[in-house]
Amino acid sequence: MAHVTAPLENLIEQFARLNGIGRKGAARLAYQVLAMEKAQAEDFAKAIVEAHEKIHRCAICQNFTEQEDCAICRDPARDKSVICVVESPRDVTAFEHTREYKGLYHVLHGLISPTEGIGAEQLYVQELLARLKTDEVKEVIMATNPTVEGEATALYLARLIKPLGVLTTRLAYGLPVGSNLEYVDDVTLYRALSGRGEL
Amino acid sequence: MAHVTAPLENLIEQFARLNGIGRKGAARLAYQVLAMEKAQAEDFAKAIVEAHEKIHRCAICQNFTEQEDCAICRDPARDKSVICVVESPRDVTAFEHTREYKGLYHVLHGLISPTEGIGAEQLYVQELLARLKTDEVKEVIMATNPTVEGEATALYLARLIKPLGVLTTRLAYGLPVGSNLEYVDDVTLYRALSGRGEL
């Protein structure tokens, strides 16, 4: 676009690189940044750089942290016999939000995806297996997404973990709470039916 | 969220400040920025600061530019007898995209909105009127959005401009091309009907 100046075009491209933001959305955001007070824009830029400088992966669970080990791994009140394996740090946030899970986590930072050329060696699988070498861990919960990649990754990891004598479980499939039977897809409904429990 | 580190929380908040990005979307974007290569994140931050440093308003039309006057205002091939009045620089981009408009622009950087406390004095109205003082301009096209605010602003400006002896026009209302009569709202359909033209 010749009528957009180069620094603006550059900013639009930076936003457009993010998943879930299209070209039009990126332009809308870039114009908003331009309309900000200068100090506010500088704070935004600083937040990006600082997040990168200060945050790294926890040496134990690979979740994002400012410390060497993350707050969850260091918490003596957490149940160290259970590890919940998730795809991303966002999933940890989701579980913590429920306030029901008291065990530890392990963040893979991705899922096995042959179509995208992502193999187990690009994920933090060896780090997970290393954690299971001690006798402390009794159960590993596969909490990857209920997608093809999430399923494949869970099955792959379960095959590696079972020989170590650690119980491997998977999140339950079924109806989302508050949903409407009419709008639930066939596979979910089938899973809800076959996984039914006694009242 | 106690389980999110402070620099990450700060970055999420920066994204959440942007219109059209909710708290969840902001978290998704912040995690993406963290997953970037460090150099890429620094480029992003630099793009924000540079856009603010290098871009300012064109002295004539108020559109964003790196120069004193923007490329459109400086272009000798543009028709200087027509000014298209728009709300934002994004609208200029939209018009330029059609490759049909050859006149100049005037960017108001907002619309009159009593509910949001935005009056004409906060917009670049005086700058527009100053441009009409020369005899060069023959027509001003009101190209604000077809919303209550856009309509009110167009009418307000038309009342100021008409006494100067300059033709004031408004974009046509009607059916969007490619739309379906069935899904078009009543007011648009009424406007399309009352504005019908001979084939």
Short mmCIF file of C-alpha atoms in Angstrom, two decimals, chain A residues 72 78-85 101-106 131-132 136-142 166-167 169:
data_model
loop_
_atom_site.label_atom_id
_atom_site.label_comp_id
_atom_site.label_asym_id
_atom_site.label_seq_id
_atom_site.Cartn_x
_atom_site.Cartn_y
_atom_site.Cartn_z
CA ILE A 72 4.03 -23.68 41.46
CA ARG A 78 1.37 -28.68 46.00
CA ASP A 79 0.94 -32.42 45.57
CA LYS A 80 4.21 -33.58 43.99
CA SER A 81 2.83 -37.02 43.13
CA VAL A 82 0.72 -35.78 40.21
CA ILE A 83 1.91 -34.07 37.02
CA CYS A 84 -0.57 -32.55 34.61
CA VAL A 85 0.92 -32.44 31.07
CA TYR A 101 -6.00 -28.89 40.86
CA LYS A 102 -3.29 -29.10 43.49
CA GLY A 103 -0.61 -31.11 41.65
CA LEU A 104 2.27 -29.98 39.44
CA TYR A 105 2.42 -29.29 35.70
CA HIS A 106 4.62 -30.02 32.74
CA ARG A 131 11.02 -35.97 36.22
CA LEU A 132 9.45 -39.44 36.32
CA GLU A 136 7.79 -39.35 43.80
CA VAL A 137 5.43 -39.16 40.81
CA LYS A 138 2.48 -41.55 40.94
CA GLU A 139 0.25 -40.19 38.16
CA VAL A 140 0.64 -38.26 34.92
CA ILE A 141 -2.55 -36.62 33.63
CA MET A 142 -2.57 -36.07 29.86
CA VAL A 166 3.53 -44.48 36.44
CA LEU A 167 -0.26 -44.28 36.14
CA THR A 169 -4.67 -40.81 32.76
#
